[in-house]
Amino acid sequence: MAFDYDKYIRPGKLPHIWCPGCGHGIVMKGLIRAIDTLGLDKNNTAIVSGIGCASRLPGYLDCCTLHTAHGRAAAFATGVKMAKPEMNVILCGGDGDGTAIGGNHFIHACRRNIDMTYIIMNNNIYGMTGGQFSPCTPTGAKASTTPYGNPDPSFDVAQLAIGAGATFVARGTAYHATQIDKLIVEAIQHKGFSVVEILDDCPTTYGRRNKFKSVIEMMNRLKDVAVPVKAAEKMTAEQLQGKIITGVLHKVEKPEYTTEYAKVIERAQK
Amino acid sequence: MEKKLPTIEIIEKYCKGCHICVEFCPTKVLEMKGFVASVKNLEACIKCMQCELRCPDFAIKVSA
């Protein structure tokens, strides 16, 4: 049977606003399948986002949703989780929203290890605002604000999250659609702050400026650069040049913030 | 025994014509008809569901 996505989508919201070939729709499908697999209660699941193309995602989902200020998804979501620790909190947003404008909130949410799942759709650019370069735009790539090539080195979102203290970090791509929901399921199940970076394509503002002839070419690039963690272990540094490792990259157990905070409340009330 | 064919429903209102389903179908079941995808060769369908999984626009539903 075909999977019934309509059960999780607000009636009358489709077709969505994303451009033809944009991978955000594929990620949203993955998220819906993950929510279905885990059997999460729609009324006890909060989807929080900031501003941007990827951040439009909660608007389509029939869960408790919060569309907040640019980059502030982590801040608002922390508030939701602290007020209702039993709630499943899922954040979504793009690379610009998460690592530039909301970079500070992102690293501190990682540091606190609060039990939330952050899905970062990394399409290497600020799509909605007009194709400005983001911290994830590769060096040399063209954007509307770097017409002669981007001189900045780019962020590795997964490494940033690991460095900041996130206890679960995974990476997938929009091409590998079956993997997305598995990674999200594992991330939601993990007790602590989990980050799932999904490499995405932006054919409109990134692809056109960077000589990608079509959406298919962008999807094939994702297919070519992705190397699963297990395969990467057997490869040399030279072979891994220009490749991106996908799968579960980091998983450790650490004290979770809401549980620790409950202890603080208990101590204070003694 | 006659092979049971799946049904592939394409919601034309949702399809934005990105070609993803057409290009990544391993048995070339789909084609572009103008701006939207359509079924060309249903007989060849192996029900791998890749088109449904990769359609970013929720426009394809495959029922086996």
CSV table of C-alpha atoms in Angstrom, one decimal:
chain,number,residue,atom,x,y,z
A,1,MET,CA,0.0,0.0,0.0
A,2,ALA,CA,1.1,3.5,-0.6
A,3,PHE,CA,2.0,5.4,2.5
A,4,ASP,CA,-0.7,7.7,3.6
A,5,TYR,CA,1.0,11.1,4.1
A,6,ASP,CA,-2.3,12.9,4.1
A,7,LYS,CA,-2.9,11.8,7.6
A,8,TYR,CA,-0.1,14.1,8.8
A,9,ILE,CA,-0.7,17.0,6.5
A,10,ARG,CA,-3.0,19.9,7.2
A,11,PRO,CA,-5.9,19.8,4.8
A,12,GLY,CA,-5.7,22.1,1.8
A,13,LYS,CA,-2.0,23.0,2.4
A,14,LEU,CA,-0.6,21.2,-0.6
A,15,PRO,CA,0.9,21.9,-3.1
A,16,HIS,CA,3.7,23.4,-1.0
A,17,ILE,CA,5.7,26.5,-1.9
A,18,TRP,CA,9.1,24.8,-2.6
A,19,CYS,CA,10.5,25.0,-6.1
A,20,PRO,CA,10.4,22.1,-8.5
A,21,GLY,CA,13.1,19.6,-7.5
A,22,CYS,CA,13.7,21.1,-4.1
A,23,GLY,CA,14.7,18.3,-1.6
A,24,HIS,CA,12.8,19.8,1.3
A,25,GLY,CA,9.7,17.9,0.2
A,26,ILE,CA,11.7,14.6,0.3
A,27,VAL,CA,12.9,15.4,3.9
A,28,MET,CA,9.4,16.3,5.0
A,29,LYS,CA,8.2,12.9,3.7
A,30,GLY,CA,11.0,11.2,5.7
A,31,LEU,CA,10.0,13.1,8.8
A,32,ILE,CA,6.4,12.1,8.4
A,33,ARG,CA,7.4,8.4,7.9
A,34,ALA,CA,9.6,8.7,11.0
A,35,ILE,CA,6.7,10.1,13.1
A,36,ASP,CA,4.5,7.3,11.8
A,37,THR,CA,7.0,4.6,12.6
A,38,LEU,CA,7.4,5.8,16.1
A,39,GLY,CA,3.7,6.3,16.5
A,40,LEU,CA,4.1,9.7,18.0
A,41,ASP,CA,1.0,11.5,19.2
A,42,LYS,CA,0.3,14.5,16.9
A,43,ASN,CA,-0.9,16.4,19.9
A,44,ASN,CA,2.2,15.7,21.9
A,45,THR,CA,4.7,16.5,19.2
A,46,ALA,CA,6.0,20.0,18.6
A,47,ILE,CA,7.6,20.9,15.4
A,48,VAL,CA,9.5,24.2,15.7
A,49,SER,CA,11.3,26.2,13.0
A,50,GLY,CA,12.8,29.5,12.3
A,51,ILE,CA,12.6,31.4,9.0
A,52,GLY,CA,13.5,30.2,5.5
A,53,CYS,CA,12.5,27.8,2.9
A,54,ALA,CA,13.1,24.7,5.1
A,55,SER,CA,11.4,26.4,8.0
A,56,ARG,CA,8.2,26.5,6.1
A,57,LEU,CA,7.9,22.7,6.8
A,58,PRO,CA,5.9,22.9,10.1
A,59,GLY,CA,3.2,24.9,8.4
A,60,TYR,CA,2.2,21.8,6.4
A,61,LEU,CA,2.3,19.3,9.3
A,62,ASP,CA,-0.8,18.6,11.4
A,63,CYS,CA,1.2,18.5,14.7
A,64,CYS,CA,1.7,21.2,17.3
A,65,THR,CA,3.8,23.6,15.3
A,66,LEU,CA,5.7,26.8,16.0
A,67,HIS,CA,7.1,29.1,13.3
A,68,THR,CA,9.4,31.5,15.1
A,69,ALA,CA,11.9,34.3,14.5
A,70,HIS,CA,14.9,33.8,12.2
A,71,GLY,CA,17.4,31.4,13.7
A,72,ARG,CA,15.6,31.2,17.0
A,73,ALA,CA,14.0,27.7,16.6
A,74,ALA,CA,16.4,26.3,19.2
A,75,ALA,CA,15.6,29.0,21.7
A,76,PHE,CA,11.8,28.7,21.3
A,77,ALA,CA,12.0,24.9,21.3
A,78,THR,CA,14.1,24.9,24.5
A,79,GLY,CA,11.2,26.9,26.1
A,80,VAL,CA,8.7,24.4,24.9
A,81,LYS,CA,10.7,21.4,26.2
A,82,MET,CA,11.3,23.1,29.6
A,83,ALA,CA,7.6,23.8,30.0
A,84,LYS,CA,6.5,20.4,28.9
A,85,PRO,CA,9.4,17.9,29.2
A,86,GLU,CA,7.1,15.0,28.1
A,87,MET,CA,6.6,16.6,24.7
A,88,ASN,CA,8.5,15.3,21.7
A,89,VAL,CA,10.2,18.4,20.3
A,90,ILE,CA,11.5,18.4,16.7
A,91,LEU,CA,13.2,21.4,15.2
A,92,CYS,CA,13.7,22.0,11.5
A,93,GLY,CA,15.4,24.6,9.5
A,94,GLY,CA,18.0,25.4,6.9
A,95,ASP,CA,21.7,25.8,7.1
A,96,GLY,CA,21.5,29.6,7.1
A,97,ASP,CA,18.9,29.6,9.8
A,98,GLY,CA,20.6,27.1,11.9
A,99,THR,CA,24.3,27.8,11.6
A,100,ALA,CA,24.5,31.5,10.9
A,101,ILE,CA,21.6,33.5,12.2
A,102,GLY,CA,20.8,30.9,14.8
A,103,GLY,CA,24.4,29.7,15.2
A,104,ASN,CA,24.6,30.8,18.8
A,105,HIS,CA,21.3,29.1,19.8
A,106,PHE,CA,22.3,26.0,17.9
A,107,ILE,CA,25.7,25.5,19.7
A,108,HIS,CA,24.2,26.2,23.1
A,109,ALA,CA,21.3,23.8,22.5
A,110,CYS,CA,24.0,21.2,21.6
A,111,ARG,CA,26.0,22.0,24.7
A,112,ARG,CA,23.0,21.7,27.1
A,113,ASN,CA,22.1,18.3,25.6
A,114,ILE,CA,18.4,19.0,25.9
A,115,ASP,CA,16.2,16.2,24.5
A,116,MET,CA,15.3,17.5,21.1
A,117,THR,CA,15.9,16.6,17.5
A,118,TYR,CA,17.2,19.2,15.1
A,119,ILE,CA,16.8,18.4,11.4
A,120,ILE,CA,19.1,20.8,9.4
A,121,MET,CA,18.3,20.8,5.7
A,122,ASN,CA,21.7,21.9,4.3
A,123,ASN,CA,21.2,23.3,0.8
A,124,ASN,CA,24.4,25.4,0.9
A,125,ILE,CA,22.6,28.7,0.5
A,126,TYR,CA,20.0,31.1,1.7
A,127,GLY,CA,17.2,30.2,-0.7
A,128,MET,CA,14.2,32.3,0.4
A,129,THR,CA,16.0,35.6,0.8
A,130,GLY,CA,17.5,35.6,-2.6
A,131,GLY,CA,20.5,33.2,-2.8
A,132,GLN,CA,23.0,34.9,-0.4
A,133,PHE,CA,25.9,32.8,0.6
A,134,SER,CA,25.6,30.9,3.9
A,135,PRO,CA,28.3,29.4,6.2
A,136,CYS,CA,27.7,26.1,4.4
A,137,THR,CA,28.3,27.5,0.9
A,138,PRO,CA,31.4,25.7,-0.4
A,139,THR,CA,34.6,27.7,-1.0
A,140,GLY,CA,34.6,29.0,-4.5
A,141,ALA,CA,30.8,28.6,-5.1
A,142,LYS,CA,28.8,31.5,-6.5
A,143,ALA,CA,25.9,33.1,-4.7
A,144,SER,CA,24.1,36.4,-5.2
A,145,THR,CA,26.4,38.1,-2.7
A,146,THR,CA,29.6,36.3,-3.9
A,147,PRO,CA,29.3,36.6,-7.7
A,148,TYR,CA,33.1,36.0,-8.2
A,149,GLY,CA,33.2,32.9,-5.9
A,150,ASN,CA,32.9,32.5,-2.2
A,151,PRO,CA,36.3,33.0,-0.4
A,152,ASP,CA,35.1,31.6,2.9
A,153,PRO,CA,35.8,28.0,4.1
A,154,SER,CA,32.5,26.3,4.9
A,155,PHE,CA,31.1,24.8,8.1
A,156,ASP,CA,30.8,21.1,8.5
A,157,VAL,CA,27.5,21.1,10.4
A,158,ALA,CA,28.0,17.6,11.8
A,159,GLN,CA,31.4,18.3,13.2
A,160,LEU,CA,30.2,21.6,14.6
A,161,ALA,CA,27.4,19.8,16.4
A,162,ILE,CA,29.8,17.2,17.7
A,163,GLY,CA,32.3,19.9,18.9
A,164,ALA,CA,29.5,21.8,20.6
A,165,GLY,CA,28.4,18.7,22.6
A,166,ALA,CA,25.5,17.2,20.8
A,167,THR,CA,25.1,13.6,21.8
A,168,PHE,CA,23.7,12.2,18.6
A,169,VAL,CA,24.8,13.4,15.2
A,170,ALA,CA,23.8,11.9,11.8
A,171,ARG,CA,24.0,12.9,8.2
A,172,GLY,CA,21.9,11.9,5.2
A,173,THR,CA,21.1,13.2,1.8
A,174,ALA,CA,17.9,14.0,0.0
A,175,TYR,CA,18.9,11.5,-2.7
A,176,HIS,CA,19.0,8.6,-0.2
A,177,ALA,CA,15.4,8.9,0.7
A,178,THR,CA,15.0,5.6,2.5
A,179,GLN,CA,17.8,6.5,4.9
A,180,ILE,CA,16.2,9.8,6.0
A,181,ASP,CA,13.4,8.3,8.1
A,182,LYS,CA,15.7,5.7,9.7
A,183,LEU,CA,18.1,8.5,10.8
A,184,ILE,CA,15.3,10.6,12.1
A,185,VAL,CA,13.7,7.7,14.0
A,186,GLU,CA,17.1,7.0,15.7
A,187,ALA,CA,17.6,10.7,16.5
A,188,ILE,CA,14.1,11.0,18.1
A,189,GLN,CA,14.6,7.9,20.1
A,190,HIS,CA,17.9,9.2,21.4
A,191,LYS,CA,17.7,10.8,24.8
A,192,GLY,CA,19.6,14.1,24.4
A,193,PHE,CA,20.2,16.7,21.7
A,194,SER,CA,20.3,15.0,18.4
A,195,VAL,CA,21.2,16.7,15.1
A,196,VAL,CA,20.4,15.2,11.7
A,197,GLU,CA,22.0,17.1,8.8
A,198,ILE,CA,20.3,16.3,5.5
A,199,LEU,CA,22.3,17.4,2.4
A,200,ASP,CA,19.8,19.0,0.1
A,201,ASP,CA,19.6,20.7,-3.3
A,202,CYS,CA,18.5,24.2,-4.2
A,203,PRO,CA,18.1,24.2,-7.9
A,204,THR,CA,16.8,27.7,-8.1
A,205,THR,CA,19.3,29.9,-6.2
A,206,TYR,CA,22.3,27.6,-5.9
A,207,GLY,CA,22.1,25.2,-8.9
A,208,ARG,CA,21.6,27.8,-11.6
A,209,ARG,CA,24.5,30.0,-10.4
A,210,ASN,CA,26.9,27.0,-10.0
A,211,LYS,CA,26.5,25.4,-13.4
A,212,PHE,CA,24.2,22.6,-12.5
A,213,LYS,CA,22.2,22.0,-15.6
A,214,SER,CA,19.3,20.3,-13.8
A,215,VAL,CA,17.8,19.0,-10.6
A,216,ILE,CA,18.9,15.6,-11.7
A,217,GLU,CA,22.6,16.7,-11.9
A,218,MET,CA,22.3,18.1,-8.3
A,219,MET,CA,20.7,14.8,-7.1
A,220,ASN,CA,23.5,12.8,-8.8
A,221,ARG,CA,26.1,15.0,-7.1
A,222,LEU,CA,24.6,14.0,-3.7
A,223,LYS,CA,24.6,10.4,-4.8
A,224,ASP,CA,28.3,10.6,-5.8
A,225,VAL,CA,29.7,12.5,-2.8
A,226,ALA,CA,27.9,10.5,-0.1
A,227,VAL,CA,29.9,7.6,1.5
A,228,PRO,CA,28.4,5.5,4.2
A,229,VAL,CA,30.3,5.5,7.6
A,230,LYS,CA,31.2,1.8,7.3
A,231,ALA,CA,32.6,2.2,3.8
A,232,ALA,CA,34.5,5.3,4.8
A,233,GLU,CA,36.3,3.3,7.5
A,234,LYS,CA,38.0,1.2,4.9
A,235,MET,CA,38.9,4.2,2.7
A,236,THR,CA,42.1,6.2,2.8
A,237,ALA,CA,42.2,10.0,3.4
A,238,GLU,CA,43.0,10.4,-0.3
A,239,GLN,CA,40.0,8.4,-1.4
A,240,LEU,CA,37.8,10.4,1.0
A,241,GLN,CA,38.9,13.7,-0.6
A,242,GLY,CA,35.7,15.6,-1.6
A,243,LYS,CA,33.4,13.0,-0.2
A,244,ILE,CA,30.9,13.4,2.5
A,245,ILE,CA,30.4,10.7,5.2
A,246,THR,CA,26.7,9.8,5.8
A,247,GLY,CA,25.0,7.7,8.5
A,248,VAL,CA,25.2,8.0,12.3
A,249,LEU,CA,28.5,9.8,12.9
A,250,HIS,CA,28.4,10.3,16.7
A,251,LYS,CA,26.4,8.7,19.5
A,252,VAL,CA,27.2,9.1,23.2
A,253,GLU,CA,25.2,9.1,26.4
A,254,LYS,CA,25.4,12.2,28.6
A,255,PRO,CA,23.1,13.6,31.3
A,256,GLU,CA,20.0,15.2,29.7
A,257,TYR,CA,19.1,18.8,30.5
A,258,THR,CA,15.4,18.6,31.5
A,259,THR,CA,16.2,15.7,33.9
A,260,GLU,CA,19.1,17.6,35.4
A,261,TYR,CA,17.0,20.7,35.7
A,262,ALA,CA,14.3,18.8,37.6
A,263,LYS,CA,17.0,17.8,40.1
A,264,VAL,CA,17.8,21.5,40.5
A,265,ILE,CA,14.1,22.3,41.2
A,266,GLU,CA,14.1,19.5,43.7
A,267,ARG,CA,17.2,20.8,45.5
A,268,ALA,CA,15.8,24.3,45.6
A,269,GLN,CA,12.5,23.2,47.2
A,270,LYS,CA,14.1,21.2,50.0
B,1,MET,CA,-0.3,-16.7,-13.4
B,2,GLU,CA,-1.0,-13.2,-14.5
B,3,LYS,CA,1.2,-10.5,-13.0
B,4,LYS,CA,-0.7,-8.2,-10.7
B,5,LEU,CA,0.0,-4.7,-11.8
B,6,PRO,CA,0.4,-1.9,-9.3
B,7,THR,CA,-1.5,1.3,-9.6
B,8,ILE,CA,0.4,4.5,-9.9
B,9,GLU,CA,-1.6,7.6,-9.1
B,10,ILE,CA,-0.1,10.9,-10.2
B,11,ILE,CA,-1.8,14.0,-8.7
B,12,GLU,CA,-1.3,16.5,-11.5
B,13,LYS,CA,-2.3,19.4,-9.3
B,14,TYR,CA,0.7,18.8,-7.1
B,15,CYS,CA,3.3,17.8,-9.7
B,16,LYS,CA,5.8,20.6,-10.5
B,17,GLY,CA,7.6,18.7,-13.3
B,18,CYS,CA,11.0,18.3,-11.6
B,19,HIS,CA,11.8,15.1,-13.6
B,20,ILE,CA,13.1,13.3,-10.5
B,21,CYS,CA,10.7,10.4,-10.7
B,22,VAL,CA,11.3,10.0,-14.4
B,23,GLU,CA,15.1,10.0,-14.2
B,24,PHE,CA,15.4,7.8,-11.1
B,25,CYS,CA,12.9,5.1,-12.0
B,26,PRO,CA,15.1,2.0,-12.6
B,27,THR,CA,12.7,0.5,-15.2
B,28,LYS,CA,11.7,3.7,-16.9
B,29,VAL,CA,8.0,3.4,-16.2
B,30,LEU,CA,7.3,7.2,-16.1
B,31,GLU,CA,7.7,9.9,-18.7
B,32,MET,CA,7.0,13.6,-18.8
B,33,LYS,CA,3.8,14.7,-20.6
B,34,GLY,CA,4.2,18.4,-21.0
B,35,PHE,CA,4.9,19.8,-17.5
B,36,VAL,CA,3.7,16.8,-15.5
B,37,ALA,CA,4.8,13.2,-15.0
B,38,SER,CA,2.7,10.4,-16.4
B,39,VAL,CA,2.8,6.6,-16.6
B,40,LYS,CA,4.3,5.3,-19.8
B,41,ASN,CA,4.9,1.6,-19.2
B,42,LEU,CA,3.1,0.2,-16.2
B,43,GLU,CA,4.0,-3.3,-17.1
B,44,ALA,CA,7.7,-2.6,-16.3
B,45,CYS,CA,7.0,-1.4,-12.8
B,46,ILE,CA,8.8,-3.4,-10.1
B,47,LYS,CA,7.1,-1.6,-7.2
B,48,CYS,CA,10.4,-0.3,-5.8
B,49,MET,CA,8.5,2.8,-4.7
B,50,GLN,CA,11.5,5.0,-5.5
B,51,CYS,CA,9.4,7.5,-7.4
B,52,GLU,CA,7.0,7.8,-4.4
B,53,LEU,CA,9.8,8.2,-1.9
B,54,ARG,CA,11.7,10.8,-4.0
B,55,CYS,CA,8.8,12.8,-5.2
B,56,PRO,CA,9.3,16.1,-3.3
B,57,ASP,CA,5.8,17.2,-4.1
B,58,PHE,CA,3.7,14.4,-2.7
B,59,ALA,CA,2.3,13.9,-6.2
B,60,ILE,CA,2.9,10.1,-6.7
B,61,LYS,CA,1.2,7.3,-4.9
B,62,VAL,CA,2.1,3.7,-5.8
B,63,SER,CA,-0.2,0.9,-4.5
B,64,ALA,CA,1.0,-2.6,-5.0
